[in-house]
Coordinates of C-alpha atoms in Angstrom, one line a residue:
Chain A
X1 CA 89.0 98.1 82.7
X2 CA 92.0 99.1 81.0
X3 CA 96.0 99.2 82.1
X4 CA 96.3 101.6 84.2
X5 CA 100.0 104.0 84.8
X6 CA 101.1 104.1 88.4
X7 CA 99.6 108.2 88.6
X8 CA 96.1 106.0 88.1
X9 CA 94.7 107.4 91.5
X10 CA 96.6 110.2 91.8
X11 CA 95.3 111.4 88.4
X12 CA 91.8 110.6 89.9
X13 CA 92.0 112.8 92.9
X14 CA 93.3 115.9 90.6
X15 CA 89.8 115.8 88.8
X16 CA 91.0 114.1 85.6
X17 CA 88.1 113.0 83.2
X18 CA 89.6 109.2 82.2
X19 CA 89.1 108.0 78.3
X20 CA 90.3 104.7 77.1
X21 CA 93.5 105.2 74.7
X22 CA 94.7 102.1 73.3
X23 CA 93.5 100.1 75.8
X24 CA 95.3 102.5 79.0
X25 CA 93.3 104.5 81.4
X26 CA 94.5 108.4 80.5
X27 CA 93.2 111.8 81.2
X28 CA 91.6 113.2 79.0
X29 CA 91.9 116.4 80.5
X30 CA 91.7 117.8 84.7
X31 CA 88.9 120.5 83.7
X32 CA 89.9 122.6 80.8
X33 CA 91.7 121.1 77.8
X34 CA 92.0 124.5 76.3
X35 CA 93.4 125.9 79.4
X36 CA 95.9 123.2 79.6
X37 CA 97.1 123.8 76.5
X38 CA 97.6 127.6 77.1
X39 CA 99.4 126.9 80.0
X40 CA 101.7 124.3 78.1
X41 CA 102.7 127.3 75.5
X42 CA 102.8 130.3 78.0
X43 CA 104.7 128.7 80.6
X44 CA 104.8 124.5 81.2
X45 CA 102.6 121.6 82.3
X46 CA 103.7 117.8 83.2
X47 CA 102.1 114.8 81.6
X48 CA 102.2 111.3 82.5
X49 CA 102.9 109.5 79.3
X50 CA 103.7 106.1 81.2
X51 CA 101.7 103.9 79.0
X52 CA 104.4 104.5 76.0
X53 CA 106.3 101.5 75.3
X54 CA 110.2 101.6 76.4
X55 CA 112.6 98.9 74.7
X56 CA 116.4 98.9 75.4
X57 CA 118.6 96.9 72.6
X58 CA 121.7 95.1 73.6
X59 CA 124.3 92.9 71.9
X60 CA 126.8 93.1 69.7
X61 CA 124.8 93.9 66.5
X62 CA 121.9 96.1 68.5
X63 CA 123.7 98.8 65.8
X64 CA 123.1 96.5 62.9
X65 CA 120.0 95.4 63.8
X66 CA 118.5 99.0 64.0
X67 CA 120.0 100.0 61.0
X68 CA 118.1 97.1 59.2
X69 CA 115.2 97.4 61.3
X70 CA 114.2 102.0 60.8
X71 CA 114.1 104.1 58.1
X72 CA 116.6 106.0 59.7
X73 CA 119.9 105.8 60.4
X74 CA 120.8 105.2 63.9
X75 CA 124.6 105.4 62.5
X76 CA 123.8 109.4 62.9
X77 CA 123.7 108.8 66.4
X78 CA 127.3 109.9 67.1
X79 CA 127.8 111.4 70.6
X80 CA 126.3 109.5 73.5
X81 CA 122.4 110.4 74.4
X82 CA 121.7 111.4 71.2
X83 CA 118.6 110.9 69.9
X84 CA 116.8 110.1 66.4
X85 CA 112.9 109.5 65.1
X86 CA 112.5 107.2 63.0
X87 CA 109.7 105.1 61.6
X88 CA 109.7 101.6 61.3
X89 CA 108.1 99.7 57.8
X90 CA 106.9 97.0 57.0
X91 CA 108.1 95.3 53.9
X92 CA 105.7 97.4 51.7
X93 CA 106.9 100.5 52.9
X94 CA 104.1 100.8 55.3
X95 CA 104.5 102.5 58.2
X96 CA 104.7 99.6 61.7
X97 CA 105.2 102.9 64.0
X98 CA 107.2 105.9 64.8
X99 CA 109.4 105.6 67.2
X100 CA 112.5 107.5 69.1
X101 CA 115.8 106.0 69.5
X102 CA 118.4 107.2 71.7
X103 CA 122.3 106.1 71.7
X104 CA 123.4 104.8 75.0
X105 CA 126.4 103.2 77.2
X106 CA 124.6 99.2 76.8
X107 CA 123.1 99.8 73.4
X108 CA 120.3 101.9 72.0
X109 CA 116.5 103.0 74.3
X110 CA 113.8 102.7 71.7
X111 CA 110.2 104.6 72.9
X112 CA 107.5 103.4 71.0
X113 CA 103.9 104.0 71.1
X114 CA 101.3 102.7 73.4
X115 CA 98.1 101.6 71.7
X116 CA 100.6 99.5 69.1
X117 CA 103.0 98.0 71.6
X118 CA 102.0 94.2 70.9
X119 CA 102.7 94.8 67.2
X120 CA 105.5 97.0 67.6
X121 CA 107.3 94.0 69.8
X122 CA 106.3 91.1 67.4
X123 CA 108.0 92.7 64.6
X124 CA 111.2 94.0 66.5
X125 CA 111.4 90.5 67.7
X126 CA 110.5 89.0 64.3
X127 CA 113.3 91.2 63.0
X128 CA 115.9 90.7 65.3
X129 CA 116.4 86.7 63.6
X130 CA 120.2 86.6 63.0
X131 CA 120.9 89.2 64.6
X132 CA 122.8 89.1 68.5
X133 CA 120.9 91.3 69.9
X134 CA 118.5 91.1 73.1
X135 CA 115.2 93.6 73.2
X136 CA 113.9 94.6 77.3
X137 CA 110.6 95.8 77.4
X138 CA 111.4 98.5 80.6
X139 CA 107.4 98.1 81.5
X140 CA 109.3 99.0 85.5
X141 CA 109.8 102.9 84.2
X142 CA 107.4 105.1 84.1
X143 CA 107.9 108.1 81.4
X144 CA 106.4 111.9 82.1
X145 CA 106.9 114.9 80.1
X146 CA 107.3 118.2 80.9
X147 CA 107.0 120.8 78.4
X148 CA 107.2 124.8 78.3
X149 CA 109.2 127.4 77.6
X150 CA 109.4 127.5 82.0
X151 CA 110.1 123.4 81.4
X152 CA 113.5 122.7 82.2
X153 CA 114.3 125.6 84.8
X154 CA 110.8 124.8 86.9
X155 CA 111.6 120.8 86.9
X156 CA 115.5 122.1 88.2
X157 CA 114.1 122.9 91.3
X158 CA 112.1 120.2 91.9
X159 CA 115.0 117.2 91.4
X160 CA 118.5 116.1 92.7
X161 CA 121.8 118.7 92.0
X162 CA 122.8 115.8 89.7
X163 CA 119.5 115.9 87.6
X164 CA 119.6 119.4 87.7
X165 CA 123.3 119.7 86.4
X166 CA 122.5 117.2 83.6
X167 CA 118.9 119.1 82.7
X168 CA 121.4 122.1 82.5
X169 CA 124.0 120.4 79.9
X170 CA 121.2 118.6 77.6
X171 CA 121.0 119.8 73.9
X172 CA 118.1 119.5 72.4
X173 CA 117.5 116.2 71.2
X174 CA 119.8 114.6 73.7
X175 CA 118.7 112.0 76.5
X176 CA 121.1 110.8 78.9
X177 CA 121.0 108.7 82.2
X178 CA 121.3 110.2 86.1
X179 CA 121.1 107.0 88.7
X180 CA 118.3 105.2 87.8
X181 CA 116.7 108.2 85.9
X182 CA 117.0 108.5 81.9
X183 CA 116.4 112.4 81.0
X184 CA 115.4 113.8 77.7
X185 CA 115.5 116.9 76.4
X186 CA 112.8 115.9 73.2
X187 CA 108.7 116.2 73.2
X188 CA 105.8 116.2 71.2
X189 CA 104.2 119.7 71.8
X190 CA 106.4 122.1 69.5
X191 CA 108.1 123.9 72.9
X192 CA 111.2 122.8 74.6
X193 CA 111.2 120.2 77.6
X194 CA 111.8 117.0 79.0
X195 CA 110.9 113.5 78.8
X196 CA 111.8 111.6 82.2
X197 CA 111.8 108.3 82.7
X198 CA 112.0 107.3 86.3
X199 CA 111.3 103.7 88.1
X200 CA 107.7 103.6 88.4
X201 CA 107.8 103.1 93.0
X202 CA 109.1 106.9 92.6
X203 CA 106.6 108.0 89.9
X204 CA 103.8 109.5 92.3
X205 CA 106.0 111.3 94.3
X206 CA 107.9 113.2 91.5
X207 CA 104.6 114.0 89.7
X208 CA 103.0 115.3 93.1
X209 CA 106.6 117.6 93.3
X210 CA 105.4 119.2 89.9
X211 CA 102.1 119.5 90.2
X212 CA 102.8 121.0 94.0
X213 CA 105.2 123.4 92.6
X214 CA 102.6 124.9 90.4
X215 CA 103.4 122.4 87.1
X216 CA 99.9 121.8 85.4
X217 CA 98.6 118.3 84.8
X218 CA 98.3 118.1 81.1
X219 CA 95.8 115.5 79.6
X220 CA 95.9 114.1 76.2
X221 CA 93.1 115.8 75.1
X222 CA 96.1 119.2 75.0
X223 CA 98.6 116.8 73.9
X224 CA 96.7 116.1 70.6
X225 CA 96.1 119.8 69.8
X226 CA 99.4 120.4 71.1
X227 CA 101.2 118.4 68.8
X228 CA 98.7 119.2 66.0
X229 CA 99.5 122.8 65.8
X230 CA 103.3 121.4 66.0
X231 CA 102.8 119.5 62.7
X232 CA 103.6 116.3 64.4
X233 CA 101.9 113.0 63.1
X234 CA 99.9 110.8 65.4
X235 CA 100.0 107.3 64.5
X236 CA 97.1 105.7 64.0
X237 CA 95.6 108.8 62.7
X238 CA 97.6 110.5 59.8
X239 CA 100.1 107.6 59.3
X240 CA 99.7 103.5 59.3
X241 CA 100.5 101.1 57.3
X242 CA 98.7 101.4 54.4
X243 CA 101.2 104.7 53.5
X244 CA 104.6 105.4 53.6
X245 CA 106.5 107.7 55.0
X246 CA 107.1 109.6 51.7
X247 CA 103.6 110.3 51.9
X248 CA 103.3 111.0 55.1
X249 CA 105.1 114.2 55.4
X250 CA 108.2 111.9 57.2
X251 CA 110.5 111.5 53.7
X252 CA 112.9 113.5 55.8
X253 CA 113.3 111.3 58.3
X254 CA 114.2 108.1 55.6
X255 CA 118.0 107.9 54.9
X256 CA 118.9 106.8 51.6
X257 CA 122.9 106.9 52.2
X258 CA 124.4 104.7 52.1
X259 CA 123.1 103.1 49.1
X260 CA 123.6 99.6 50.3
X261 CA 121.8 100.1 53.3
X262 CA 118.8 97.7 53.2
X263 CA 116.8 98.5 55.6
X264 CA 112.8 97.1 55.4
X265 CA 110.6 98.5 53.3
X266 CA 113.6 100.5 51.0
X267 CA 113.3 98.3 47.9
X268 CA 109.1 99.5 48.4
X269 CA 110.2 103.0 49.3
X270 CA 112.3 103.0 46.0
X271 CA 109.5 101.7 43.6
X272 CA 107.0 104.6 45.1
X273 CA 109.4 107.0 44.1
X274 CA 109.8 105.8 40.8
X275 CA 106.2 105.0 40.2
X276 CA 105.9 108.7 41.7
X277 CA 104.4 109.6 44.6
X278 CA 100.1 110.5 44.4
X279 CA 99.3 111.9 47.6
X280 CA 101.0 114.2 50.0
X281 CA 100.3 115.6 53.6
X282 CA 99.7 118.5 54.2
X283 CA 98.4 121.3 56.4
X284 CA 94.9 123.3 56.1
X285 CA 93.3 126.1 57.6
X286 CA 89.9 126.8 58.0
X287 CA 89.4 130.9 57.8
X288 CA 85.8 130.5 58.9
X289 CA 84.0 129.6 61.9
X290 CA 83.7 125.8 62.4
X291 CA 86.2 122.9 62.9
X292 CA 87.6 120.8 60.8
X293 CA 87.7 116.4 62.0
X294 CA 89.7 113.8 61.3
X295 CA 87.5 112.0 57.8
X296 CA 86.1 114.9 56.5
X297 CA 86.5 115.0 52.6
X298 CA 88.2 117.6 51.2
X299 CA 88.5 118.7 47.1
X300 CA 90.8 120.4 45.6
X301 CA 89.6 121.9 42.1
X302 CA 90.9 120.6 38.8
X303 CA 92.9 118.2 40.5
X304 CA 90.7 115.7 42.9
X305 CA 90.1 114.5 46.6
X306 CA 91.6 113.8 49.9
X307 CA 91.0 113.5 53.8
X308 CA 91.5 115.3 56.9
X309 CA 93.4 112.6 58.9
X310 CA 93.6 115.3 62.2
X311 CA 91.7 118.1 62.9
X312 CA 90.9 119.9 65.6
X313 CA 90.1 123.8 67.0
X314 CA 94.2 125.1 67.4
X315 CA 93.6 127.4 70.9
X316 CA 96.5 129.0 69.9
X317 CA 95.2 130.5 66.7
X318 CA 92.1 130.9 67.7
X319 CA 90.7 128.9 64.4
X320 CA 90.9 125.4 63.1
X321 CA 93.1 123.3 61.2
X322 CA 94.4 119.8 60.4
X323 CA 96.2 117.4 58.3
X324 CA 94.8 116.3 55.4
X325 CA 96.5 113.4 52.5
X326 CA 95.8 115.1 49.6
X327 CA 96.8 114.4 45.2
X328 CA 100.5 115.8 45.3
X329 CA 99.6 118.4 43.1
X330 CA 97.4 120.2 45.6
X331 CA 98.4 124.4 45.5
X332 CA 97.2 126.9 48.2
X333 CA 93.6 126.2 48.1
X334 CA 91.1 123.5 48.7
X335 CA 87.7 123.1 50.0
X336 CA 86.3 120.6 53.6
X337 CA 82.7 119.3 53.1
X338 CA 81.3 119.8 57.2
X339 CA 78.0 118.6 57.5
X340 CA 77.1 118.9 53.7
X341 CA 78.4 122.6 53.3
X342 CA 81.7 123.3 51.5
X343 CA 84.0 125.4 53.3
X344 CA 87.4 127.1 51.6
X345 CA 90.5 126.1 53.7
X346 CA 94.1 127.4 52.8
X347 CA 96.6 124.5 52.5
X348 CA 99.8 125.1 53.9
X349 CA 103.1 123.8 55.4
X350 CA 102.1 121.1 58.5
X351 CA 103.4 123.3 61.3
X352 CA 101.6 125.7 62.7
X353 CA 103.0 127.1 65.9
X354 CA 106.5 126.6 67.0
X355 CA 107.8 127.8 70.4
X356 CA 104.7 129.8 71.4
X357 CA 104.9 131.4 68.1
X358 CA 102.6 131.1 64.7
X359 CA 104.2 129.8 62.1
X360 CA 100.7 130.4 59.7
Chain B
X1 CA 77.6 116.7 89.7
X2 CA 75.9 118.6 87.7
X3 CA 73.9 121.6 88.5
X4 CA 70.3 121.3 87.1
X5 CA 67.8 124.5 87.9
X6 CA 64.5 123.5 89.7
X7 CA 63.0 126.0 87.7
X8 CA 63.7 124.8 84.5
X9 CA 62.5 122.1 82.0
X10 CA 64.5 119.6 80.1
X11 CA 64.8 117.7 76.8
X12 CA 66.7 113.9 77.0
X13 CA 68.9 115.2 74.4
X14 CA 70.1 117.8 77.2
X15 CA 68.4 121.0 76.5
X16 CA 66.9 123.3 79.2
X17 CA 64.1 125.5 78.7
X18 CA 62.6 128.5 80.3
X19 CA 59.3 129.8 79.9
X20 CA 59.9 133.6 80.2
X21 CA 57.3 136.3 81.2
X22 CA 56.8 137.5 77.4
X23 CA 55.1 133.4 76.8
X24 CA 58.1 132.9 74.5
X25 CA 60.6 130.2 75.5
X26 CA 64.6 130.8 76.0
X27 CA 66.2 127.5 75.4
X28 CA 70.5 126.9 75.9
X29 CA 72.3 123.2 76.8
X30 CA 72.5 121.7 80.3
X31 CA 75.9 121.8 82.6
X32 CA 75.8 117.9 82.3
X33 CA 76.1 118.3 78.4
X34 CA 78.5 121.2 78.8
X35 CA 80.7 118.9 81.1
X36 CA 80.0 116.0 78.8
X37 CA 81.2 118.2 76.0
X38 CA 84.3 120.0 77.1
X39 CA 85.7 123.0 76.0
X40 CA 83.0 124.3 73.5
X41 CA 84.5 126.2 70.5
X42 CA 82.2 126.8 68.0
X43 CA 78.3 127.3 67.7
X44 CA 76.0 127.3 64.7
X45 CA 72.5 128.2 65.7
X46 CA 69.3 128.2 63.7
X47 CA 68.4 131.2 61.8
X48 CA 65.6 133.5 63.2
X49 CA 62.2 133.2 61.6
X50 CA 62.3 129.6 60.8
X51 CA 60.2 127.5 62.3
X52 CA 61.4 124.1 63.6
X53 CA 59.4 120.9 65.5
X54 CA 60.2 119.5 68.5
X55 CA 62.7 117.3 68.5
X56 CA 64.6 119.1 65.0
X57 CA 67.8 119.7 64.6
X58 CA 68.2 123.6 65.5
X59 CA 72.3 124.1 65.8
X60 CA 75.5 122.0 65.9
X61 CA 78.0 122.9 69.6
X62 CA 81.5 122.0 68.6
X63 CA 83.7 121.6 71.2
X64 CA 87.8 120.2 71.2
X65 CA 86.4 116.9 71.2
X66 CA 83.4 116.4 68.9
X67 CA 80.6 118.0 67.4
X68 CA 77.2 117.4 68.7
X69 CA 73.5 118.3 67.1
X70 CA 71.5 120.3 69.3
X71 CA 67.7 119.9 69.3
X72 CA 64.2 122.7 69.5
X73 CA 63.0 121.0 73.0
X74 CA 59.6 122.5 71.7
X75 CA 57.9 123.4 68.4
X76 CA 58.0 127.3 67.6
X77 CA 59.4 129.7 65.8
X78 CA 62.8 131.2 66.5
X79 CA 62.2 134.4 67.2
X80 CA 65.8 135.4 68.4
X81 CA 69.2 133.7 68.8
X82 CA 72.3 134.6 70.7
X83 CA 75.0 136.2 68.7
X84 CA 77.3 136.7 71.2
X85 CA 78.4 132.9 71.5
X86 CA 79.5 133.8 68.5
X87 CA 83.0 135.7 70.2
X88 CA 82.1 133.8 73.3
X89 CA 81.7 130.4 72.8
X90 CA 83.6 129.2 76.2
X91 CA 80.2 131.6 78.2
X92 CA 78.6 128.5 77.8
X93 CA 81.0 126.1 79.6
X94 CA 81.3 129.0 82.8
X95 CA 77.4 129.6 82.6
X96 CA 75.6 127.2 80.4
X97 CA 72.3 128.7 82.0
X98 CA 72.8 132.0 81.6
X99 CA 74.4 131.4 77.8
X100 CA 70.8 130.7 75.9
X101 CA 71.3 129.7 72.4
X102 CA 67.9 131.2 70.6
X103 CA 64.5 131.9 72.2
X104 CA 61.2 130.3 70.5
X105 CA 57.3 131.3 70.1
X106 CA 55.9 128.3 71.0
X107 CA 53.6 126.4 68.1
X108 CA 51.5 125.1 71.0
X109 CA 51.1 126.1 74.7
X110 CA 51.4 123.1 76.4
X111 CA 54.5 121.5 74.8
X112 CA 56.6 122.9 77.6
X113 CA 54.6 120.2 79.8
X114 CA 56.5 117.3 77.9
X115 CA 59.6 118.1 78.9
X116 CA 61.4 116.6 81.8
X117 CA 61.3 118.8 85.4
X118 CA 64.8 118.8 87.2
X119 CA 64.2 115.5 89.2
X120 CA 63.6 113.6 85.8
X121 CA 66.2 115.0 84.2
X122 CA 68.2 114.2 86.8
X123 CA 67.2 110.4 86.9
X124 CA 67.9 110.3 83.1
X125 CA 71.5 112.1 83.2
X126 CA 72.5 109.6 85.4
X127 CA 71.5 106.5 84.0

């Protein structure tokens, strides 16, 4: 038996088909993971993503700490509730995990992911040596996420004037506290929404608001094609750490400046880009009938061979895609091998659908 | 639970079969596998005229999750297949009994015999 969020039975009684991921008992889906998704895109669905891991950092030198510890630069973090992604290397310039950090009143809230919380804590706690700072796993919070273009204004109605007020004011990006609550206004599907973290004795009742006010269950089964289409790396899947975030499509989120900044894994980051970089990620679509998985090979002519690292069927386009790591000098073209048959796929920017919208 | 038609027979792989009127067989893929599946996608069936064993691989069901090989129940040749899965492959999660995937002309009359009735099928599903 796995570890189980506190919506365990209550994600039971709503029909949810349970799969193992990273050693939690989540739904998979509640009947229709296509429909899910749908709704997700054409209005908003809630889902219980409890089993990520929740760290606060205090001390003195939480600031310093962090901006030794990520990739990024938690000193862009300027206005309170702010938030950043980041990933965190090891001292190869492999990727440990991605991760959201958010500036608060004690210190910083860092959200990492589930199936690599006993890593993820070793190294945070291996890192913080010398450093005064004190790491709290918040394992008493439980986390949902509501996401939809109907998102914010549906979960308005269904929580206290304050919440409501402070849902109202959040930018995007921007997580902030209300009582014992800690609201988000940050995701993983491509739409706008929330991520609530609430203490885990009031977690049933607030998911049974939603779902009783018409919000959707959403199991991860939607939340994978959801963030797929978004162009949004799973760990695990399309990132680990045997790359780097430079080829991982994340180079964007690694911040050089200031040069004396030594964060882990920079002096590794620094030789890849002068050895140059060999393999990119990058986005393909497959114009025919069929669907592209995670391991399929794919060749690009003249100039050599990759890997799908996600793939899936994208309901919103009606057709498949993934993410693939592929030589760096990949063009538009390259061909998927799916059960001994070459396919051609067009290889394009890793976002798909944004806001409901195709991007492809 | 799954629905599973008294009048139909069964493969362990979780094909149904149905001997129609004409002595040709319709064959298409149980609720149990359809539920087992989730939402299918995509399907890739045999091509009409060739002749498979029982037991061969005759088409692949993608679905969001995975893809899975689907089996002739019986030898025969495939004498028709479904084209309309093609625009409709989700027909087969709402009806998987009345979305066949290809009909065959049986190689040998009593291979329908073999397959599992719906109480077999049953016991086997469930284990």
């Amino acid at each position: 038996m796995g570890q189980r969020t506190p919506l365990y039975d209550l994600h039971l009684a709503l029909g949810a088909k349970m799969v193992d991921f990273g050693g939690w008992d989540m739904p998979l889906h509640y009947g229709s993971q296509v429909e899910e998704h749908h709704e997700v895109r054409r209005d908003c669905g809630v889902f219980d993503v409890s089993h990520m891991t929740v760290v606060d950092i205090h001390g003195d030198q939480a600031k310093q700490y962090l901006q030794h510890l990520l990739a990024n630069d938690v000193e862009r973090l300027q206005e309170l509730g702010k938030a950043l992604y980041s990933s965190m290397l090891n001292t190869e310039g492999g990727v440990v995990d991605d991760l959201m950090v958010y500036l608060t009143d004690f210190g910083y809230r860092v959200v990492v992911n589930a199936a690599t919380r006993d890593k993820d804590l070793a190294w945070m706690n291996q890192q913080a040596e010398g450093f005064a700072v004190q790491l709290h796993e918040r394992s008493d919070l439980a986390m949902f996420a509501i996401q939809g273009p109907h998102a914010r204004e549906k979960t308005c109605e269904q929580v206290s004037q304050a919440c409501a007020a402070l849902i109202n004011q959040l930018l995007p990006f921007q997580g902030l506290p209300e009582g014992d609550w800690f609201i988000a206004r940050s995701g993983y599907t491509g739409e706008d929404g929330l991520e609530i973290m609430l203490p885990s004795d009031q977690a049933v009742a607030f998911f049974n608001d939603l779902v009783g006010a018409g919000i959707s269950p959403i199991g991860l089964g939607a939340r994978d094609t959801l963030r797929l289409e978004a162009g949004m790396n799973l760990y695990g899947q399309d990132m680990d750490e045997s790359v780097t975030p430079l080829a991982s499509n994340l180079a964007w989120s690694v911040a050089w400046e200031p040069a004396n900044r030594d964060f882990v894994g920079r002096k590794a980051l620094q030789q890849q880009l002068q050895r140059g970089i060999s393999t990119k990620l990058v986005g393909l679509v497959l114009e025919e009938r069929g669907v592209l998985r995670a391991h399929q090979v794919v060749r690009v002519d003249g100039v050599g061979e990759g890997e799908i690292t996600s793939g899936s069927f994208s309901p919103t386009l009606n057709k498949s895609i993934a993410l693939a790591r592929l030589p760096v000098a990949t063009c538009e073209r390259a061909e998927v091998e799916i059960r001994g048959k070459w396919y051609p796929v067009r290889v394009v920017k890793p976002a798909f659908v944004r806001h409901g919208k195709a991007l492809i | 639970m799954s629905n599973i038609p008294a009048d139909l027979r069964y493969a362990s792989s979780h094909e149904w079969a149905r001997l129609d009127a004409d002595g040709n067989v319709t064959v298409g893929i149980s609720d149990h596998a359809q539920e087992a599946l989730g939402d299918v996608v995509f399907i890739e069936l045999p091509e009409v005229g060739k002749t498979l064993a029982a037991g061969q691989e005759a088409g692949v069901v993608e679905s969001v999750k995975a893809a899975s090989d689907i089996y002739a129940p019986i030898g025969g040749e495939v004498i028709a297949v479904n084209d309309s899965l093609a625009d409709s492959p989700e027909n087969v999660n709402t009806d998987p009994y009345g979305s066949w995937f290809f009909k065959l002309k049986p190689s040998a009359a009593d291979e329908l015999d073999k397959l599992l009735d719906a109480d077999a099928y049953k016991a086997s599903a469930d284990a």
